[in-house]
Short mmCIF file of C-alpha atoms in Angstrom, two decimals:
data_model
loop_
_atom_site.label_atom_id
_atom_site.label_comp_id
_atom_site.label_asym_id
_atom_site.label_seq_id
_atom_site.Cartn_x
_atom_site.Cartn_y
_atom_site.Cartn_z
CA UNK A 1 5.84 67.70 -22.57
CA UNK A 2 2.34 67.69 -20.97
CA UNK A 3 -0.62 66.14 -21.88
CA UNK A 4 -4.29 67.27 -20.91
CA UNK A 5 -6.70 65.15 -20.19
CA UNK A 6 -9.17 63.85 -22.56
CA UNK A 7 -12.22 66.64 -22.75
CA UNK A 8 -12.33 66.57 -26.54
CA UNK A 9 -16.35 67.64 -27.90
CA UNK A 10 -17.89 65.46 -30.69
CA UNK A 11 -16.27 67.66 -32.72
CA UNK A 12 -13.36 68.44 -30.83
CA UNK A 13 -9.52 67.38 -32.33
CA UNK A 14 -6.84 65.72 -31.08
CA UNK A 15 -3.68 67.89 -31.33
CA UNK A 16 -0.18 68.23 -30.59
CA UNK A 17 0.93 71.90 -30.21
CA UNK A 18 4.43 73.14 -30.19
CA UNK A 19 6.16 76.06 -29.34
CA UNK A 20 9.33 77.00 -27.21
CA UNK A 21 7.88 80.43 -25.52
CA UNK A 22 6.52 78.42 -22.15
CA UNK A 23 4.00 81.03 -21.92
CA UNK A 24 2.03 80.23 -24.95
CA UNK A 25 2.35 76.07 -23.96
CA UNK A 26 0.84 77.43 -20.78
CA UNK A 27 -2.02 78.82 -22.54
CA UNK A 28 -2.84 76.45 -24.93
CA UNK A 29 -2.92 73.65 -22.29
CA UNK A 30 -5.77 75.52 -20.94
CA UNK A 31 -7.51 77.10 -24.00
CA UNK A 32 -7.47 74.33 -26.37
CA UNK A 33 -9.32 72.23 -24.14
CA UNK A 34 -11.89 74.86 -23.10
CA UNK A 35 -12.63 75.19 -27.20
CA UNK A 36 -13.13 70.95 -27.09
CA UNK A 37 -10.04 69.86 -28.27
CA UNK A 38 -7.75 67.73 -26.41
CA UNK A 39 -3.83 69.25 -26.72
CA UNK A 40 -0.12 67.00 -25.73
CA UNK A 41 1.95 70.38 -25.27
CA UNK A 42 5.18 70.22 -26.46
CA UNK A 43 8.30 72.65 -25.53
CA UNK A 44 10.26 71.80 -29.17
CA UNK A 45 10.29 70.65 -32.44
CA UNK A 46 12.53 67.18 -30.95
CA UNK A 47 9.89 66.49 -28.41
CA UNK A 48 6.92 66.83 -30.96
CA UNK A 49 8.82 64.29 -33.17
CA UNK A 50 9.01 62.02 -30.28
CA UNK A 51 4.89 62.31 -29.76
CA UNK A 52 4.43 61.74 -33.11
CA UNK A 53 6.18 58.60 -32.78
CA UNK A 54 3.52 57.08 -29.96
CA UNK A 55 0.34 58.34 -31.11
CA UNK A 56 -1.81 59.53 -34.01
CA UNK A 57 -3.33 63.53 -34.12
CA UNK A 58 -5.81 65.02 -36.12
CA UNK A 59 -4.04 68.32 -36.20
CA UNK A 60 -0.66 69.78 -35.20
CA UNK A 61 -0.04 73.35 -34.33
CA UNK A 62 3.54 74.08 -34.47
CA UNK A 63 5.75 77.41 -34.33
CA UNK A 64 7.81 77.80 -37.46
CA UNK A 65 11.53 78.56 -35.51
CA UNK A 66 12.23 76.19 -32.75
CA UNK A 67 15.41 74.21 -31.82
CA UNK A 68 16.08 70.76 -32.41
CA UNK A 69 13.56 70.87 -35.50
CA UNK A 70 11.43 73.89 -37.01
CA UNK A 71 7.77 73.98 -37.71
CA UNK A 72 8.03 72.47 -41.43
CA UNK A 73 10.03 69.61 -40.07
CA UNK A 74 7.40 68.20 -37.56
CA UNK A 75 4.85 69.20 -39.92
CA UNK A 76 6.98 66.75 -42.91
CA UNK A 77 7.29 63.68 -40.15
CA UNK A 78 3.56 64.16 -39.07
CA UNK A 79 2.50 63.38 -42.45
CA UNK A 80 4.95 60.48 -43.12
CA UNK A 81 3.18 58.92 -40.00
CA UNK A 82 -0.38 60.69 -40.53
CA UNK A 83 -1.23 61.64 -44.57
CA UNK A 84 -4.57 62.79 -43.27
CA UNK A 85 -3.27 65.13 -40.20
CA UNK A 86 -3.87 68.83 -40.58
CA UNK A 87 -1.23 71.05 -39.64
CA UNK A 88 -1.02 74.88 -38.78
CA UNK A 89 1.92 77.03 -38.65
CA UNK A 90 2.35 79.81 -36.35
CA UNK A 91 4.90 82.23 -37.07
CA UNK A 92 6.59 85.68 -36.09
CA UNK A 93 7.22 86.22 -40.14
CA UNK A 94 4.57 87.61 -41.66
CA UNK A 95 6.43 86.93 -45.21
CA UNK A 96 4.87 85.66 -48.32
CA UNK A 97 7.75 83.15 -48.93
CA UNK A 98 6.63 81.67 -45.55
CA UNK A 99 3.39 80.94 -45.92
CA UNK A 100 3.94 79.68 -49.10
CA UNK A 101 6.97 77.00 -47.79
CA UNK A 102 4.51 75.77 -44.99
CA UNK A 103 1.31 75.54 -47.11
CA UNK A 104 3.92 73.69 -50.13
CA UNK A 105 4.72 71.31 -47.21
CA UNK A 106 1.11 70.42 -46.64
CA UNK A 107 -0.26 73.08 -43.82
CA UNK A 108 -3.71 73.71 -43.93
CA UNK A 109 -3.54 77.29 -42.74
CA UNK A 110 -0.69 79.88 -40.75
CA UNK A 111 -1.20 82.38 -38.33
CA UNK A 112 1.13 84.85 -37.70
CA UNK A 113 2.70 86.19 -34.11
CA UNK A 114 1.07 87.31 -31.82
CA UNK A 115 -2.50 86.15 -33.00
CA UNK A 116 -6.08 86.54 -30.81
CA UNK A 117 -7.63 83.16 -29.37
CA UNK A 118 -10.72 84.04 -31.63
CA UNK A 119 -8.54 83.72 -34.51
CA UNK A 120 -6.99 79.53 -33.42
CA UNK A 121 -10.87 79.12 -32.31
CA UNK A 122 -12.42 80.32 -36.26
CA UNK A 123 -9.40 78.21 -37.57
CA UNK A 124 -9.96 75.20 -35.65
CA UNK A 125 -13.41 75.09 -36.37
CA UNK A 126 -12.64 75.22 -40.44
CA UNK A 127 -10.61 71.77 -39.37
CA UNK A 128 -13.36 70.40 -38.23
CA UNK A 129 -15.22 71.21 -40.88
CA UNK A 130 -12.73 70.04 -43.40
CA UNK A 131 -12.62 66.98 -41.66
CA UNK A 132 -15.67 66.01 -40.85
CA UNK A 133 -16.69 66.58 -45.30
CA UNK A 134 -13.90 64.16 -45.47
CA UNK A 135 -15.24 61.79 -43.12
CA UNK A 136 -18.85 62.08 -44.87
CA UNK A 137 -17.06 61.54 -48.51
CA UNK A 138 -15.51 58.29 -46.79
CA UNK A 139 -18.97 57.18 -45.69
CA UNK A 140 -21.18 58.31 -48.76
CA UNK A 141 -18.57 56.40 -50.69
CA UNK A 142 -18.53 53.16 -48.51
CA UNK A 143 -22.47 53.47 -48.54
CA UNK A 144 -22.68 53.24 -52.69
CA UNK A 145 -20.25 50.87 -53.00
CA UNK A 146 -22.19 48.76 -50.67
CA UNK A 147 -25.88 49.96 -52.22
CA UNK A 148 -25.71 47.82 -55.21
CA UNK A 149 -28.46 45.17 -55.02
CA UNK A 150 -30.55 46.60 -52.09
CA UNK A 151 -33.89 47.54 -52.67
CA UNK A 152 -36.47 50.47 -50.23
CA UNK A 153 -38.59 49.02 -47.76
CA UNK A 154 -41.84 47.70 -49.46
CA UNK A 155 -44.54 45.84 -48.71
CA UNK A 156 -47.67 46.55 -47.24
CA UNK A 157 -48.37 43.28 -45.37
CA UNK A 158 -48.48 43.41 -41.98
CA UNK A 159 -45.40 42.42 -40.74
CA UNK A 160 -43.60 45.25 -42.55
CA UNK A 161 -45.86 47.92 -41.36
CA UNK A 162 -45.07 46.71 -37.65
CA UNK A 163 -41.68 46.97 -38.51
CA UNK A 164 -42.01 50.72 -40.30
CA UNK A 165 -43.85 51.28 -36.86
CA UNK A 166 -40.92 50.31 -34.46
CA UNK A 167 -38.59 52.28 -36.90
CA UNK A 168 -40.48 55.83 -36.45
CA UNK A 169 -40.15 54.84 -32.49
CA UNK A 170 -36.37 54.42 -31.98
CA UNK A 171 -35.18 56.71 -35.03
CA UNK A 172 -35.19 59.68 -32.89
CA UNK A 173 -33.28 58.01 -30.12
CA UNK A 174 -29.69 57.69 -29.40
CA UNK A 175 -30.68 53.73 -28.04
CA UNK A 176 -28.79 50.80 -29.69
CA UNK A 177 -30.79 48.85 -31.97
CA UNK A 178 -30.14 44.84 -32.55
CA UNK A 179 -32.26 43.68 -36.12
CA UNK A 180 -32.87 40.03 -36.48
CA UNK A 181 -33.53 38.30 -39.28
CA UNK A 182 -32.92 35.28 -41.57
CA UNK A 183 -30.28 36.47 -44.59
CA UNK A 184 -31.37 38.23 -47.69
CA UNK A 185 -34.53 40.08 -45.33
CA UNK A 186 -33.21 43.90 -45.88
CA UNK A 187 -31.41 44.01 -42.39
CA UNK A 188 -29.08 46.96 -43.90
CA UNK A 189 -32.14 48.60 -45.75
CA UNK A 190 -33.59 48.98 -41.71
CA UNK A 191 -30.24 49.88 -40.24
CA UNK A 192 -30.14 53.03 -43.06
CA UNK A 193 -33.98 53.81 -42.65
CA UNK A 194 -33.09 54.45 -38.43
CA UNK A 195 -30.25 56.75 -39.83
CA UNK A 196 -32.28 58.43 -41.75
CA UNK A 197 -34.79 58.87 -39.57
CA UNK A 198 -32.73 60.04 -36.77
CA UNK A 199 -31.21 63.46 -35.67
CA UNK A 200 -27.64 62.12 -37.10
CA UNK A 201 -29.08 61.84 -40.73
CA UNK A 202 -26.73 64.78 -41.68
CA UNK A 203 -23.39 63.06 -40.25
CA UNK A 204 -22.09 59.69 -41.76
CA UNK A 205 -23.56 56.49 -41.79
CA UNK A 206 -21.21 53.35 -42.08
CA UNK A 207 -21.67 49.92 -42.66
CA UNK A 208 -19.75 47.01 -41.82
CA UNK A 209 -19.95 43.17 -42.30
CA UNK A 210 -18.42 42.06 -39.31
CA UNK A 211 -18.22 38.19 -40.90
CA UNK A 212 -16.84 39.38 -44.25
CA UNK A 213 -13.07 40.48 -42.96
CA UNK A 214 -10.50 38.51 -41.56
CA UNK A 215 -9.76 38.00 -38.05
CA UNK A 216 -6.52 39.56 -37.67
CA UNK A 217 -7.90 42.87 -39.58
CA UNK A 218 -11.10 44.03 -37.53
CA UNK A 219 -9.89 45.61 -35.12
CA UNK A 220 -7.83 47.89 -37.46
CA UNK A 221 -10.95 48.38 -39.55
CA UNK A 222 -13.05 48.98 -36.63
CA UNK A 223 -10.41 51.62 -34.55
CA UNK A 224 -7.83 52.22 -36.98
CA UNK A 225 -3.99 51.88 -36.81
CA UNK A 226 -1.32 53.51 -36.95
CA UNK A 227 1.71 53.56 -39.25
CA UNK A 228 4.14 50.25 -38.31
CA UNK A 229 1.84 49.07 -35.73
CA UNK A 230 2.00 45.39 -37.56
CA UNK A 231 3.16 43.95 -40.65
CA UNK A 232 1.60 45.66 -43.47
CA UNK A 233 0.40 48.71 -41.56
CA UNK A 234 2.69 51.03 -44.19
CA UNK A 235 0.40 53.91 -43.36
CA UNK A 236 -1.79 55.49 -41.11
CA UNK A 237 -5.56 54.02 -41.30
CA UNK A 238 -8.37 55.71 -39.95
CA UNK A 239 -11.29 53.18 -38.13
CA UNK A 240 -14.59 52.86 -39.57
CA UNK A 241 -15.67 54.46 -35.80
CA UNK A 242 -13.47 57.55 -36.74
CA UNK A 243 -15.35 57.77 -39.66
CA UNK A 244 -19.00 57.13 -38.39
CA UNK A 245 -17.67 60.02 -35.38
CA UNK A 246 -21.51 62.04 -34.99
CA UNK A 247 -23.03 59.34 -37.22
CA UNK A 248 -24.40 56.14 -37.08
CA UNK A 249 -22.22 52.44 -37.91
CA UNK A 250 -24.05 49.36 -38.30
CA UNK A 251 -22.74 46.29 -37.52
CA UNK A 252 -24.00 43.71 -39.25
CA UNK A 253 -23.39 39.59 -38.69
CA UNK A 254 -22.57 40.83 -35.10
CA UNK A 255 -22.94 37.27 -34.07
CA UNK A 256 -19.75 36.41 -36.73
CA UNK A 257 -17.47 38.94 -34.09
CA UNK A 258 -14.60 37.15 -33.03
CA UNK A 259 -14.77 36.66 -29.32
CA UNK A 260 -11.51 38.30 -28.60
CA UNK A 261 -13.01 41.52 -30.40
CA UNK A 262 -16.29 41.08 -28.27
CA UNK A 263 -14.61 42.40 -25.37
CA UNK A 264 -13.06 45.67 -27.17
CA UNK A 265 -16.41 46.47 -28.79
CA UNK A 266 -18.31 46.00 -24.95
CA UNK A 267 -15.54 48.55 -23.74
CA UNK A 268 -16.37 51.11 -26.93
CA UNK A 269 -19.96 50.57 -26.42
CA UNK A 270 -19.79 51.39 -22.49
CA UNK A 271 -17.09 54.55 -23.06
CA UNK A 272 -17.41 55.84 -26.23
CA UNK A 273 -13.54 55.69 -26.09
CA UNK A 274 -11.67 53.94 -28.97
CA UNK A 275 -7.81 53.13 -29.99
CA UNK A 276 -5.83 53.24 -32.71
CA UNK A 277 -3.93 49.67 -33.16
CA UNK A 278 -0.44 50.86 -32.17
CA UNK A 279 -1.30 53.95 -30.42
CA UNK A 280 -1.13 54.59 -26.72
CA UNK A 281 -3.89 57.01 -25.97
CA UNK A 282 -7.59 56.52 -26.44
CA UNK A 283 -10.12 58.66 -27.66
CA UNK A 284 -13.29 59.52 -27.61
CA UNK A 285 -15.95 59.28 -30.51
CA UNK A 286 -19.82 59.88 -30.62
CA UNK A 287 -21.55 57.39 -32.29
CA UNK A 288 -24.77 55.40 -32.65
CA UNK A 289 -24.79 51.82 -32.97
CA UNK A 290 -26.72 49.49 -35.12
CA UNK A 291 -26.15 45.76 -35.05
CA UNK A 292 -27.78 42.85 -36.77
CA UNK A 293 -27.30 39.26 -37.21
CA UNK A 294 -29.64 36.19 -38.41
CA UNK A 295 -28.19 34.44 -35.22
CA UNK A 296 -29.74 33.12 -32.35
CA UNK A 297 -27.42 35.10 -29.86
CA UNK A 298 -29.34 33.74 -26.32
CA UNK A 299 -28.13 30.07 -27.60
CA UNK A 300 -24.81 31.55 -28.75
CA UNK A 301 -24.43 33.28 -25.10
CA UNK A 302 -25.73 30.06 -23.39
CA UNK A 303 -22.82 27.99 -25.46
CA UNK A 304 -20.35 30.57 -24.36
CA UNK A 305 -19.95 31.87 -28.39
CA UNK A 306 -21.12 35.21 -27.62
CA UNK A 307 -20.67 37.49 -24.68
CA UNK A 308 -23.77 38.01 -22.88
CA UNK A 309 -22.91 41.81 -21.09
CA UNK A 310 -22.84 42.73 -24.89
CA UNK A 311 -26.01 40.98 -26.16
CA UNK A 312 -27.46 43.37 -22.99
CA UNK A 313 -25.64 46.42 -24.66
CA UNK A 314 -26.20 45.76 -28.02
CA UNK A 315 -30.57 45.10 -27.81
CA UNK A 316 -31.69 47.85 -25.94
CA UNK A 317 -34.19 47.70 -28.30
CA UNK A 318 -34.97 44.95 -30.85
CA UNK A 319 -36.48 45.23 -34.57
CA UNK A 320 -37.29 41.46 -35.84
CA UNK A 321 -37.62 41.55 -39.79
CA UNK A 322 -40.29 38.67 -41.29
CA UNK A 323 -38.68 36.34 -43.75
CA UNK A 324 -40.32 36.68 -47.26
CA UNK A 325 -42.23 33.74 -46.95
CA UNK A 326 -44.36 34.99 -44.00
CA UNK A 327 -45.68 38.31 -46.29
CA UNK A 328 -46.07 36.32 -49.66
CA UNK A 329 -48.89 38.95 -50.46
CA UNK A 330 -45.87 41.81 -50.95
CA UNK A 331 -44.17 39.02 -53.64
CA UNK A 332 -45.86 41.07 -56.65
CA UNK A 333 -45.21 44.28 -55.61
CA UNK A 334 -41.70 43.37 -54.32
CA UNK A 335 -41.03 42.20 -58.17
CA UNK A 336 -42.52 45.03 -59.35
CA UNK A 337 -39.98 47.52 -57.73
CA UNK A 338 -36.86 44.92 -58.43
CA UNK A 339 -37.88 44.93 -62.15
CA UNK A 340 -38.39 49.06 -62.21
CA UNK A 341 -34.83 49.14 -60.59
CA UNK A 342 -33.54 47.36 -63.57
CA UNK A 343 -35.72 48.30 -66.57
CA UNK A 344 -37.74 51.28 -66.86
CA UNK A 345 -40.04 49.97 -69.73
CA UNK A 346 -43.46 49.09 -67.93
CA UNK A 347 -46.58 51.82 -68.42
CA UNK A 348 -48.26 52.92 -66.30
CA UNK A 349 -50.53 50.31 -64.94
CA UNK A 350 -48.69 47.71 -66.46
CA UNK A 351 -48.23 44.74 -64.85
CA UNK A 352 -45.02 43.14 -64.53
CA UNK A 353 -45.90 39.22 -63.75
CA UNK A 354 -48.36 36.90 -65.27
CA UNK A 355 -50.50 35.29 -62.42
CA UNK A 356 -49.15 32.03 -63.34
CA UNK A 357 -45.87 33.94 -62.82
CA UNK A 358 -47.14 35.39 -59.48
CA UNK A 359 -48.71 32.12 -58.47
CA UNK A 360 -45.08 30.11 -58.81
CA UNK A 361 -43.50 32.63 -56.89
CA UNK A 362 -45.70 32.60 -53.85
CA UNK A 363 -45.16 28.76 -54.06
CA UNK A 364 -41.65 29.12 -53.40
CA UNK A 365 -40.50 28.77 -49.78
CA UNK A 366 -37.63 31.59 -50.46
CA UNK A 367 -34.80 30.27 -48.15
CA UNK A 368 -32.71 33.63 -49.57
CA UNK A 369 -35.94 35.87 -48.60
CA UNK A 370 -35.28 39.34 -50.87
CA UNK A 371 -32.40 38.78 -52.08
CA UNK A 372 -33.23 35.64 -53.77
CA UNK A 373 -36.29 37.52 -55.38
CA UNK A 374 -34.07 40.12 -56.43
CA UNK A 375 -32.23 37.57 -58.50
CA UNK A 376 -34.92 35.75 -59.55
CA UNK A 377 -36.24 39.20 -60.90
CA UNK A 378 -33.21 40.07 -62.83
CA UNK A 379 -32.58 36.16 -64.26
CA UNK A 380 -36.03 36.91 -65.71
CA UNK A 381 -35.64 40.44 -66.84
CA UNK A 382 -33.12 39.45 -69.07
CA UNK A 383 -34.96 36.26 -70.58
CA UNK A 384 -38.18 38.93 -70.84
CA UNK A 385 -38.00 41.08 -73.89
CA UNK A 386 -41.22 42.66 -72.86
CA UNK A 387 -43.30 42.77 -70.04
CA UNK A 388 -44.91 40.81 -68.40
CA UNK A 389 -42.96 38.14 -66.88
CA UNK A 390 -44.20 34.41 -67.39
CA UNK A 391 -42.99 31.57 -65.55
CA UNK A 392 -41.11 30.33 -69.01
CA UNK A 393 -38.78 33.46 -68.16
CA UNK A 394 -37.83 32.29 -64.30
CA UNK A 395 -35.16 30.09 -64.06
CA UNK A 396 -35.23 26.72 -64.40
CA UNK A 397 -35.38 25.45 -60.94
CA UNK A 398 -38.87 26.98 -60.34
CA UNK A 399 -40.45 24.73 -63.52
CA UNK A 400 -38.68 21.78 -62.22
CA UNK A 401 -40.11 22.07 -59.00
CA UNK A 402 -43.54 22.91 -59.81
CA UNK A 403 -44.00 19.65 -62.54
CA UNK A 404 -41.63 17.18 -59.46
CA UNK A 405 -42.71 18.55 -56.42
CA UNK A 406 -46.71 18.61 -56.83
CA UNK A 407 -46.63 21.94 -54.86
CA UNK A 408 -49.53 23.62 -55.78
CA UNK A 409 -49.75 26.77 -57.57
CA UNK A 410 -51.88 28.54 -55.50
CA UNK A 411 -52.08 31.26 -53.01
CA UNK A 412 -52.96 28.84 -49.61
CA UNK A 413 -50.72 27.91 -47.17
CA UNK A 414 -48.20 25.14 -47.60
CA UNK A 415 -48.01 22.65 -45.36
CA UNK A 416 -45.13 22.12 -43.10
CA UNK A 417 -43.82 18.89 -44.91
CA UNK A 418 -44.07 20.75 -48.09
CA UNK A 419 -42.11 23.77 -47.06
CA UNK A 420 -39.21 21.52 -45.60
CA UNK A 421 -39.29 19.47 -48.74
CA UNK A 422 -38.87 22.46 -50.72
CA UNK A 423 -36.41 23.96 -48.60
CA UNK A 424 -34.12 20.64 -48.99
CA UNK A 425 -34.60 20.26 -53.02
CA UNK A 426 -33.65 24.15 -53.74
CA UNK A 427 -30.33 23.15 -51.32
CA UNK A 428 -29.62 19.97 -53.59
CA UNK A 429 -29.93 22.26 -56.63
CA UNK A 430 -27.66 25.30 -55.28
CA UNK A 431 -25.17 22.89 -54.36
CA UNK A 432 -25.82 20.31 -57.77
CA UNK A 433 -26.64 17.41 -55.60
CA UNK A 434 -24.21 17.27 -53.32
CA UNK A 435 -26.16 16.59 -50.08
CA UNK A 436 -23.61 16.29 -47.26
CA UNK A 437 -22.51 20.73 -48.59
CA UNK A 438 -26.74 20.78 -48.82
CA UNK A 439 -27.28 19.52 -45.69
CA UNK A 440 -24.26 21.67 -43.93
CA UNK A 441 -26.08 24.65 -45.49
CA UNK A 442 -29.41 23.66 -44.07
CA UNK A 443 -28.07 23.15 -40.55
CA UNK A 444 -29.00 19.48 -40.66
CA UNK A 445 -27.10 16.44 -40.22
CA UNK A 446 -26.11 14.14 -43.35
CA UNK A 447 -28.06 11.18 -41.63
CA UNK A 448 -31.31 13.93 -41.47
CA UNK A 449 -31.32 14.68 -45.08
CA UNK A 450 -31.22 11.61 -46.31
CA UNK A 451 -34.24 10.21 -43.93
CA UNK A 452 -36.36 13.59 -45.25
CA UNK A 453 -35.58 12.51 -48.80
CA UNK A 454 -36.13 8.68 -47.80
CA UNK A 455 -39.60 9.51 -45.89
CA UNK A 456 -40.55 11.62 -49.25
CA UNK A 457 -39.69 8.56 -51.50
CA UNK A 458 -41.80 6.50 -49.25
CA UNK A 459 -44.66 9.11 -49.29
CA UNK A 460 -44.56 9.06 -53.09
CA UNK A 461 -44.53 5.69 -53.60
CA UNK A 462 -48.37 5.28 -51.44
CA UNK A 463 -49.58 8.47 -52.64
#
């Protein structure tokens, strides 16, 4: 058995070819890397069982009559390891009822003996093709079922129109881009906008939360495994970097990436070369990489939390996204689009809030940014019958908080002390009073919280 080494295209295979005639092993190990592919040769059916065994192909070409095991054999243990590995038959018996046993055994195509390179080229390439619309199924699907709750770019205050600007400037590049901002800014809504804008919008786009699996499953969802490679593996599993192959994948919580995984990702970053969990060989995938996190990753790096040759790798280029409270002049046309995203029965010209309505928002500090307007929008959508929106119809929290508070209901800046304050109440209420859970989710100490809320009790009493 020989193996070539890795000169695989973007959209190049990997494949394991069979045959007993040594002059057609000798030519494939040099055509089927000239086309892009990367081939493991293989003299028999016994020996092609045995690769199957160590590593994971995207496509097998096998001859139909060798010893040890035929074609139709490898091709049924390929799939047992591989369900999503292609396989083409090459045979000397031009017969219907042979055809029609590979293709019933799960071959994508046959040739028959003795066939023209230009023929295995035009048939590879309709692999590729098959595979890559199954890859881009994969992704479209992971991108809907992810696209629930996320809302376009809008705003026209200044800080998103710098941000807009910095998008047009990277989109066309192949650079990695690190977006940082607090959670619930639309990190994921910039991540797809640089697809989109990019020469890759055509190819997949994938997203991942790298905080959101467990520790002992990311690397399999990141590279893949094979079949038996650990407890539970009871099939082949292709990596979300298999799927993203001439695409984009963002990363996002990058900062929540387990520092054993740091150093695999750095090594994927630097090579482009990834591996299956379980597999021996590596190979190579063209990607672009997105990553976000609403971490501070020079403190993380400086605490020895985060790898600091990846924070280098990963912000070649930076996009910072404003939290919602710095561009409180988009609030009423951010509610605007969240209530047209849910209801569609506003007229044109309509407005959606009240200006009391509009007025409580933009007193709100908005510690979930977006996505705790998008919320807010949809608690109030259902209380509204019909447009607009008064502050009766937000939740309850907001009329507490205006009449307890004193926070005026105005457009002018809050001060500092009033911001905090709010901050610290709206933690009380998500977490119904419980300060020590409030106070972990503010990043505080217990013995902070309560001197804030003794200093305000204080301030209260002399006021």
């Amino acid at each position: 058995m020989s193996k070539k080494k890795d000169t695989r295209q973007p959209n190049g295979l990997k494949l394991l070819f069979a045959d007993d005639e040594s002059s057609l092993q000798e030519l494939m190990s040099l055509e089927l890397p000239r086309m892009g592919h990367e081939v493991t040769v293989c003299p028999d059916g016994l020996t092609a069982a045995a690769a199957l065994e160590r590593n994971v192909y995207d496509c097998v070409m096998v001859d139909l009559d060798m010893p040890g095991l035929n074609g139709i054999e490898v091709i049924t243990r390929a799939k047992e390891v591989s369900p999503d590995v292609d396989a083409v038959v090459m045979t000397g018996k031009s017969s219907l009822e042979t055809a029609i046993a590979a293709l019933r055994q799960g071959a994508f195509d046959y040739l028959t003996k003795p066939c023209k390179l230009v023929e295995i080229e035009s048939l590879l390439q309709r692999v590729v093709a098959k595979r890559e619309l199954t890859n881009k199924y994969r992704a479209v699907k992971r991108m809907l079922e992810r696209a629930e709750g996320q809302s376009d770019l809008v705003g026209s205050a200044g800080p998103m129109n710098r941000v807009r600007e910095l998008i047009a400037k990277v989109a066309p590049t192949d650079s990695s881009v690190l977006i940082l901002g607090e959670t619930g800014t639309g990190k994921e809504l910039v991540a797809r906008a640089l697809h989109e804008q990019s020469v890759r919008a055509e190819k997949p786009y994938v997203a991942i939360n790298c905080g959101a699996l467990p520790e002992n499953l990311i690397e399999s969802e990141l590279f893949g495994h094979r079949k038996g490679a650990f407890t539970g593996a009871d099939e082949h599993r292709v990596g979300l970097f298999e799927v993203a192959h001439g695409g984009t994948i963002f990363l996002d919580e990058i900062g929540e990436l387990p520092k054993s995984m740091q150093a695999k990702l750095l090594r994927v970053l630097e090579t482009g070369d990834i591996r299956r969990v379980g597999d021996n060989d590596s190979f190579h995938v063209d990607v672009r990489v997105v990553c976000a996190t609403h971490r501070n990753l020079v403190e993380m790096v400086e605490e020895s939390e985060f790898r600091e040759d990846l924070m280098y790798r990963i912000n070649t280029f930076e996009i910072p996204l404003p939290a919602l409270r710095d561009r409180l002049e988009d609030i009423e046309m951010l509610a605007t689009h969240l209530y047209r995203r849910k209801r569609n029965d506003i007229l044109p010209g309509q407005p959606v809030l009240t200006p009391d309505a509009v007025a409580v928002l933009k007193a709100h500090v908005w510690p979930g940014n977006v996505r705790e307007l998008a919320n807010v929008i949809e608690h109030a959508s259902i209380l509204c019958d019909r447009p607009p929106i008064t502050p009766d119809h937000l939740p309850q929290r907001f009329a507490a908080r205006t009449l307890n508070s004193g926070l005026r209901l105005n457009t002018g800046p809050l001060t500092l002390r009033e911001i905090e304050m709010q901050a610290i109440h709206e933690a009380l209420e998500r977490n119904d009073g419980n300060k020590p859970a409030a106070a972990e989710e503010l990043g505080v100490s217990t013995k902070t919280l309560y001197n804030k809320l003794n200093q305000e009790a204080t301030l209260q009493k002399t006021g």
